[in-house]
PDB file of C-alpha atoms in Angstrom:
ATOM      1  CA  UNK A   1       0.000   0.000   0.000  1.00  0.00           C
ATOM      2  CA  UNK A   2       2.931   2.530   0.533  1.00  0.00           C
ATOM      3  CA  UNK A   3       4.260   1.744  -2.652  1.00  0.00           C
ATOM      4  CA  UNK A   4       0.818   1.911  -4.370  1.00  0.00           C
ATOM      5  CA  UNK A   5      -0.075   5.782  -2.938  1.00  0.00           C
ATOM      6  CA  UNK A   6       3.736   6.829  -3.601  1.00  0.00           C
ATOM      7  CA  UNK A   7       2.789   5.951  -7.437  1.00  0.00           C
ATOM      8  CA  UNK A   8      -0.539   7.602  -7.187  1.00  0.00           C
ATOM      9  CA  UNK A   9       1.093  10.308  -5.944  1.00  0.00           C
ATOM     10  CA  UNK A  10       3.679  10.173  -9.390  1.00  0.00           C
ATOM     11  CA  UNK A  11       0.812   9.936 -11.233  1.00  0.00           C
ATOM     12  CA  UNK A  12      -0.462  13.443 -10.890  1.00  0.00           C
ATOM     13  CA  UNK A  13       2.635  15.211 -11.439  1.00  0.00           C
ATOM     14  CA  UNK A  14       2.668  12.950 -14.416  1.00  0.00           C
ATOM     15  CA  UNK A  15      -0.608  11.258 -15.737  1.00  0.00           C
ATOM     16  CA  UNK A  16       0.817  10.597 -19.033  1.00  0.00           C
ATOM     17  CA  UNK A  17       3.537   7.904 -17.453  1.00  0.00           C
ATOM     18  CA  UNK A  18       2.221   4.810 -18.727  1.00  0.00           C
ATOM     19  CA  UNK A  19       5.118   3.502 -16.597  1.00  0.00           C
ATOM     20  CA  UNK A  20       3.927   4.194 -13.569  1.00  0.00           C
ATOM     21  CA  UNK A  21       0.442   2.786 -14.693  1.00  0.00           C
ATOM     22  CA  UNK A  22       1.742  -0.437 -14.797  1.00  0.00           C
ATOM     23  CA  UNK A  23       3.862  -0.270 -11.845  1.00  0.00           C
ATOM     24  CA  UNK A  24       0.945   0.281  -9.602  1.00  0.00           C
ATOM     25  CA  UNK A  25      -0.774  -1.963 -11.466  1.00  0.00           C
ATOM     26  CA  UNK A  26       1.444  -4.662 -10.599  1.00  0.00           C
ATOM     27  CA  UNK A  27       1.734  -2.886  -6.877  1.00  0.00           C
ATOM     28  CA  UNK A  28      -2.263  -3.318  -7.207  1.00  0.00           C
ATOM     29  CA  UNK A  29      -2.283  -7.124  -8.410  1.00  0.00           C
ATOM     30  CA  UNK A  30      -0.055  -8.253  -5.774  1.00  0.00           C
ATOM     31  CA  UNK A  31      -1.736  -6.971  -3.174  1.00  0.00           C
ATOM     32  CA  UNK A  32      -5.011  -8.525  -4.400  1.00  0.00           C
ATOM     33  CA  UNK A  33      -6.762  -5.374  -5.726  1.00  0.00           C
ATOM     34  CA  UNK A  34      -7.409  -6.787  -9.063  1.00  0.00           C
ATOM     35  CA  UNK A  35     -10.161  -3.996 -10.127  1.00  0.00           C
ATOM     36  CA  UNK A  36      -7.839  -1.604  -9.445  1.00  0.00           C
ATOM     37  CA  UNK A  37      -4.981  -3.878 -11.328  1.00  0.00           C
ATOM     38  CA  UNK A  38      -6.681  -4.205 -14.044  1.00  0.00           C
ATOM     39  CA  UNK A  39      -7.781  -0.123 -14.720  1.00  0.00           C
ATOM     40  CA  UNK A  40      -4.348   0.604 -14.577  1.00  0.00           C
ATOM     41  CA  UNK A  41      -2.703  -1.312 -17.355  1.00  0.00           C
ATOM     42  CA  UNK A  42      -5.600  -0.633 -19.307  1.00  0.00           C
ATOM     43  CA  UNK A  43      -4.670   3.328 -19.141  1.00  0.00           C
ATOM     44  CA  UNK A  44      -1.005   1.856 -19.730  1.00  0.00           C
ATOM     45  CA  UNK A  45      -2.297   0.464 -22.912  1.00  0.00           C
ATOM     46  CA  UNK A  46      -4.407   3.594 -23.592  1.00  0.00           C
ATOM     47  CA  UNK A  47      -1.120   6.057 -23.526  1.00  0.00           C
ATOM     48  CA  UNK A  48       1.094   3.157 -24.804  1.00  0.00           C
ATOM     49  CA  UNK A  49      -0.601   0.409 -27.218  1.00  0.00           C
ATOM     50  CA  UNK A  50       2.661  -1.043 -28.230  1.00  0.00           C
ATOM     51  CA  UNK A  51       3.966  -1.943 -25.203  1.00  0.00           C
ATOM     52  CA  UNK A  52       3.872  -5.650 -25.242  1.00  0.00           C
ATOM     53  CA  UNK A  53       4.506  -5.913 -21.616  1.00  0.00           C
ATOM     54  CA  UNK A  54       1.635  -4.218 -20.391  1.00  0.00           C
ATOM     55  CA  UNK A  55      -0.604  -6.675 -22.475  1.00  0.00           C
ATOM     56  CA  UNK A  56       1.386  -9.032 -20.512  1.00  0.00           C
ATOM     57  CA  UNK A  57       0.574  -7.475 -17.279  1.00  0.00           C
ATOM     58  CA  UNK A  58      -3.066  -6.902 -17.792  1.00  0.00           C
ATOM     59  CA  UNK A  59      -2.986 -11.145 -18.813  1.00  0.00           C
ATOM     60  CA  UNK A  60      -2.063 -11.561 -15.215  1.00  0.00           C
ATOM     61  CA  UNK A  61      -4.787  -9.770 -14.223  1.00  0.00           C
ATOM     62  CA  UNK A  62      -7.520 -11.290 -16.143  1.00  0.00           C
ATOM     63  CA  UNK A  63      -6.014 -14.555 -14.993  1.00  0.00           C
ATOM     64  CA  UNK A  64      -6.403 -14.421 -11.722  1.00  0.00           C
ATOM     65  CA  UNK A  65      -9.875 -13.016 -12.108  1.00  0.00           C
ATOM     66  CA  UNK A  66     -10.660 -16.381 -14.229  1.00  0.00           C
ATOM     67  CA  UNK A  67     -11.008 -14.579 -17.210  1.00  0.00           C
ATOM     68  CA  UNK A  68      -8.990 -17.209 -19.042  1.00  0.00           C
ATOM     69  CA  UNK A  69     -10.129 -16.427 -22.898  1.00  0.00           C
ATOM     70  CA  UNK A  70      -9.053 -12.139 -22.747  1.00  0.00           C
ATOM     71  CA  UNK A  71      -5.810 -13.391 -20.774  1.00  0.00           C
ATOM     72  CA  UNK A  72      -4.896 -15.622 -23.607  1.00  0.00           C
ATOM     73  CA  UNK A  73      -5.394 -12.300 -26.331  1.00  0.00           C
ATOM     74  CA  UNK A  74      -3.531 -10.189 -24.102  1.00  0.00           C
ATOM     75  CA  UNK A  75      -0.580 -12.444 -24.199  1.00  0.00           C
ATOM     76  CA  UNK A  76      -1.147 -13.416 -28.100  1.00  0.00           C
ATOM     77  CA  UNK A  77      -0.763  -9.427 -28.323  1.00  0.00           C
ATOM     78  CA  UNK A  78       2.471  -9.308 -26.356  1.00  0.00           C
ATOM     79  CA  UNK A  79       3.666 -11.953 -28.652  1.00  0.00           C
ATOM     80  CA  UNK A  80       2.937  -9.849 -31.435  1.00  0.00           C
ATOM     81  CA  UNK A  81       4.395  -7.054 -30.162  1.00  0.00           C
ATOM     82  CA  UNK A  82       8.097  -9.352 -29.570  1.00  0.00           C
ATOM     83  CA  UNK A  83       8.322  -7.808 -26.336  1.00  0.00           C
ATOM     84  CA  UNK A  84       9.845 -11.165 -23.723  1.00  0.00           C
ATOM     85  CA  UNK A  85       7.873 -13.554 -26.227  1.00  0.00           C
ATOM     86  CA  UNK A  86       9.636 -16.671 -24.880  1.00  0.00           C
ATOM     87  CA  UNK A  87       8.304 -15.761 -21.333  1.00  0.00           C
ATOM     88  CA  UNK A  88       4.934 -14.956 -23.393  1.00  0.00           C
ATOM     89  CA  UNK A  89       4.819 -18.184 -24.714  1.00  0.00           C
ATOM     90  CA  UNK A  90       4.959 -20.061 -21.153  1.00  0.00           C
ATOM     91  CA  UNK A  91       2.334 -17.654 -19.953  1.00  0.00           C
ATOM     92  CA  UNK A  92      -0.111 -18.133 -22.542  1.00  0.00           C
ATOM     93  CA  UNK A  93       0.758 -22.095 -22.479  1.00  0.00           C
ATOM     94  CA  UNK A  94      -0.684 -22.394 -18.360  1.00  0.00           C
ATOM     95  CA  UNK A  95      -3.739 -20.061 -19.608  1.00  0.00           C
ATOM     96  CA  UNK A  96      -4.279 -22.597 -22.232  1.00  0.00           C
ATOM     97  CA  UNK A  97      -3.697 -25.756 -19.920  1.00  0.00           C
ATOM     98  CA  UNK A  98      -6.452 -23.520 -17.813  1.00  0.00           C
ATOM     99  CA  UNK A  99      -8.979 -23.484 -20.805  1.00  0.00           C
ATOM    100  CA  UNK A 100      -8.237 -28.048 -21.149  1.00  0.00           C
ATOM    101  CA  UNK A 101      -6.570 -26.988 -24.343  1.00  0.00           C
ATOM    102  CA  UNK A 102      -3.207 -29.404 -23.624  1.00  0.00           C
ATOM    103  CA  UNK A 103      -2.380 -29.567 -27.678  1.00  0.00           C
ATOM    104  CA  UNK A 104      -1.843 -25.500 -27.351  1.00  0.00           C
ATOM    105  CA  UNK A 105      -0.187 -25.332 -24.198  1.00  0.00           C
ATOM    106  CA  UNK A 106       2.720 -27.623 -25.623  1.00  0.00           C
ATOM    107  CA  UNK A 107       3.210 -25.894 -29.137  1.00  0.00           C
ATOM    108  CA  UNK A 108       3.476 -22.850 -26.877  1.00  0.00           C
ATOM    109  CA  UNK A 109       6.002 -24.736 -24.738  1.00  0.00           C
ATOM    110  CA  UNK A 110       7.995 -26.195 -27.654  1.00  0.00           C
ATOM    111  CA  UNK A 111       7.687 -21.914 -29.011  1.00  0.00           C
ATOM    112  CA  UNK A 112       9.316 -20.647 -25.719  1.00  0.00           C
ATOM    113  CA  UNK A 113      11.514 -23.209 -25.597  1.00  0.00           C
ATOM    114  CA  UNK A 114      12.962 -22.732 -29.474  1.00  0.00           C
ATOM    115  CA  UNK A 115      13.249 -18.703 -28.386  1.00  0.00           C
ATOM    116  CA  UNK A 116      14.784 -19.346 -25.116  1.00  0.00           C
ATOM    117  CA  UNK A 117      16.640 -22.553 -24.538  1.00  0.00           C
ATOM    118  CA  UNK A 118      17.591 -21.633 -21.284  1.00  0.00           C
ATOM    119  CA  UNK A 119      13.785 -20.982 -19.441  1.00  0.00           C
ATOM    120  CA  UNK A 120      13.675 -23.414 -17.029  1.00  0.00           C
ATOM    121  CA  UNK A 121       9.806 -23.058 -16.512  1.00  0.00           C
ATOM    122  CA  UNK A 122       9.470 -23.533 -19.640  1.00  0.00           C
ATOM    123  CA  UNK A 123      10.819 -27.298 -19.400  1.00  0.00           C
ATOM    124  CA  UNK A 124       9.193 -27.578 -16.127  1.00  0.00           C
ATOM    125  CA  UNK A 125       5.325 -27.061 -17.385  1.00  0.00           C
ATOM    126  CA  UNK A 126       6.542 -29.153 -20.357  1.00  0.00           C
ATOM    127  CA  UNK A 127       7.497 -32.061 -18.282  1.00  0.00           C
ATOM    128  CA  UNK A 128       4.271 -31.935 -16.553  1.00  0.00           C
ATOM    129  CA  UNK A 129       2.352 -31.899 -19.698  1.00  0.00           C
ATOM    130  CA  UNK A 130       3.947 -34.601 -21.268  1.00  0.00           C
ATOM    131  CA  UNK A 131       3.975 -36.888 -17.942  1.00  0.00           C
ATOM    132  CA  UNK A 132       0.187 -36.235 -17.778  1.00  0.00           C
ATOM    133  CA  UNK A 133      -0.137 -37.294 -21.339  1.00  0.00           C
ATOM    134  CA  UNK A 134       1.852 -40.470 -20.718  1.00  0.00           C
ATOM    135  CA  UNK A 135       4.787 -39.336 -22.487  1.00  0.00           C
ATOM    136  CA  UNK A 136       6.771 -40.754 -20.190  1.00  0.00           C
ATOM    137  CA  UNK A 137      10.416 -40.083 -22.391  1.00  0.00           C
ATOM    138  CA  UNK A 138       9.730 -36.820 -23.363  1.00  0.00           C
ATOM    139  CA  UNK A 139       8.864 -35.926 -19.762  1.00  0.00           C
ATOM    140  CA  UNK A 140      12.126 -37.473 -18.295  1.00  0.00           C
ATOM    141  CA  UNK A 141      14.296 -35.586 -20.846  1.00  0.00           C
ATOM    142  CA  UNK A 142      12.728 -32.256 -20.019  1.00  0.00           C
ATOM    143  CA  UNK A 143      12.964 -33.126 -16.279  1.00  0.00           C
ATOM    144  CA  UNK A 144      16.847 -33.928 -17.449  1.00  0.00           C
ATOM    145  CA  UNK A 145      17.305 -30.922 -19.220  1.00  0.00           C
ATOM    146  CA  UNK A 146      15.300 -28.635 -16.367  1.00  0.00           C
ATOM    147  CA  UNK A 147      18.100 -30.404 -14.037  1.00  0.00           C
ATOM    148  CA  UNK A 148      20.934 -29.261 -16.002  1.00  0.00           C
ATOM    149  CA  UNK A 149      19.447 -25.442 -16.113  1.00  0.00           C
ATOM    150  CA  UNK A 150      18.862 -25.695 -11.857  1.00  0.00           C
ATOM    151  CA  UNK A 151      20.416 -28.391 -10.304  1.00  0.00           C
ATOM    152  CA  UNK A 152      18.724 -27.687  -7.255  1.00  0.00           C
ATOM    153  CA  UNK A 153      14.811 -27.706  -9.156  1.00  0.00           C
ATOM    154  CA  UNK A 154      13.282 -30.024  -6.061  1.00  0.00           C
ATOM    155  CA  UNK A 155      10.373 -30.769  -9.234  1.00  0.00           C
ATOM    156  CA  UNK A 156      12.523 -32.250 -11.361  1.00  0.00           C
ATOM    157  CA  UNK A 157      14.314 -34.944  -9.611  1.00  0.00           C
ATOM    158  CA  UNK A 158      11.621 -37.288  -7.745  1.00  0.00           C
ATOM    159  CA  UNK A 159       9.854 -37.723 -11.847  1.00  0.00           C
ATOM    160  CA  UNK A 160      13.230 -38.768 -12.909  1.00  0.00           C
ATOM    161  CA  UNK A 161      13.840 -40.925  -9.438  1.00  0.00           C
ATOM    162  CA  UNK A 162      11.084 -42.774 -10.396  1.00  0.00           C
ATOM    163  CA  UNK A 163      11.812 -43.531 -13.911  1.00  0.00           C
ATOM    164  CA  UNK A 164      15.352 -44.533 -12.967  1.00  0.00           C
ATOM    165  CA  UNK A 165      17.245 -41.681 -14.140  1.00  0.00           C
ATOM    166  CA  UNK A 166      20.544 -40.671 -12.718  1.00  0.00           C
ATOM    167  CA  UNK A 167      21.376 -43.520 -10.812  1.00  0.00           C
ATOM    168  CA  UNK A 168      22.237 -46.920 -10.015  1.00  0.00           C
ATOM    169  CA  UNK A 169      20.042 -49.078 -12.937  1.00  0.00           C
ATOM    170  CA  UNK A 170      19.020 -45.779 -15.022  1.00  0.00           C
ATOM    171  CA  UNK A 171      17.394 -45.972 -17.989  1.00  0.00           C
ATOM    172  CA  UNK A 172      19.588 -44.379 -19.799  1.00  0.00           C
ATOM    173  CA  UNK A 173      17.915 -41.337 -21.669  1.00  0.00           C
ATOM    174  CA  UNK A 174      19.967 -40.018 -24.554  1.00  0.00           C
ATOM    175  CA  UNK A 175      21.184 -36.300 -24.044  1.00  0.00           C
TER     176      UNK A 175
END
């Protein structure tokens, strides 16, 4: 709340900062004012359209209000807009594992994953999506590869435990 009425307080010696719109957005989202949230990355959009990362903050919004469908435009617009689109492409994947819509949330996946090697949650959802579909390989070598980006991921190593990975007896995987 201090942090929300020092930005209100930027925001009338400057009410064109779209900036500062979104920070108190975000100020406003994580302190569970969501209304509030969501009217100010909307007047972040209104001064500054382009901005890909507001789209991507307003999706945050709208999905934690359950508003699953405009989160998934917002983020398709952030995409659009190249603005962190491998970190956009993870997003909009758990929106569309939110809408049952598992065939889009792993071409997203595979997307962020082909932009951004190196995004560990992007291997992480991944490996969940494929365990759940019984792709039991694919799973283990995105647990294996999630591993090699963070060691310590706690997620990653009892799925790989199980399948025999890494130790005495593993199965093997190919790197």
């Amino acid at each position: 709340p201090a942090a929300i009425a020092d930005l209100t307080r930027a925001l009338t010696l400057n009410p064109k900062s779209a900036e500062t719109y979104a920070q108190r957005g975000l100020a406003r989202r994580r302190s569970g004012d969501l209304a509030g949230a969501l009217a100010d990355y909307e007047s972040a959009i209104a001064l500054q359209p382009y901005s890909g990362a507001f789209y991507g903050g307003r999706a945050r919004v709208r999905l934690a209000q359950g508003d699953v469908a405009a989160a998934i435009e917002d983020l398709t617009r952030q995409i659009e807009r190249r603005d962190n689109a491998a970190q956009a492409y993870t997003e909009r994947s758990r929106a569309y594992e939110r809408a049952s819509d598992a065939a889009a949330a792993l071409s997203d996946l595979d997307r962020a994953i082909a932009l951004d090697a190196g995004q560990a949650e992007a291997y992480r959802a991944r490996a969940r999506l494929r365990q759940a579909k019984g792709d039991a390989e694919g799973a283990a070598a995105d647990y294996t590869k999630l591993l090699e980006l963070d060691a310590q991921d706690a997620g990653a190593a009892p799925p790989l435990a199980r399948r025999g990975v890494g130790g005495e007896g593993g199965v093997g995987f190919p790197e």
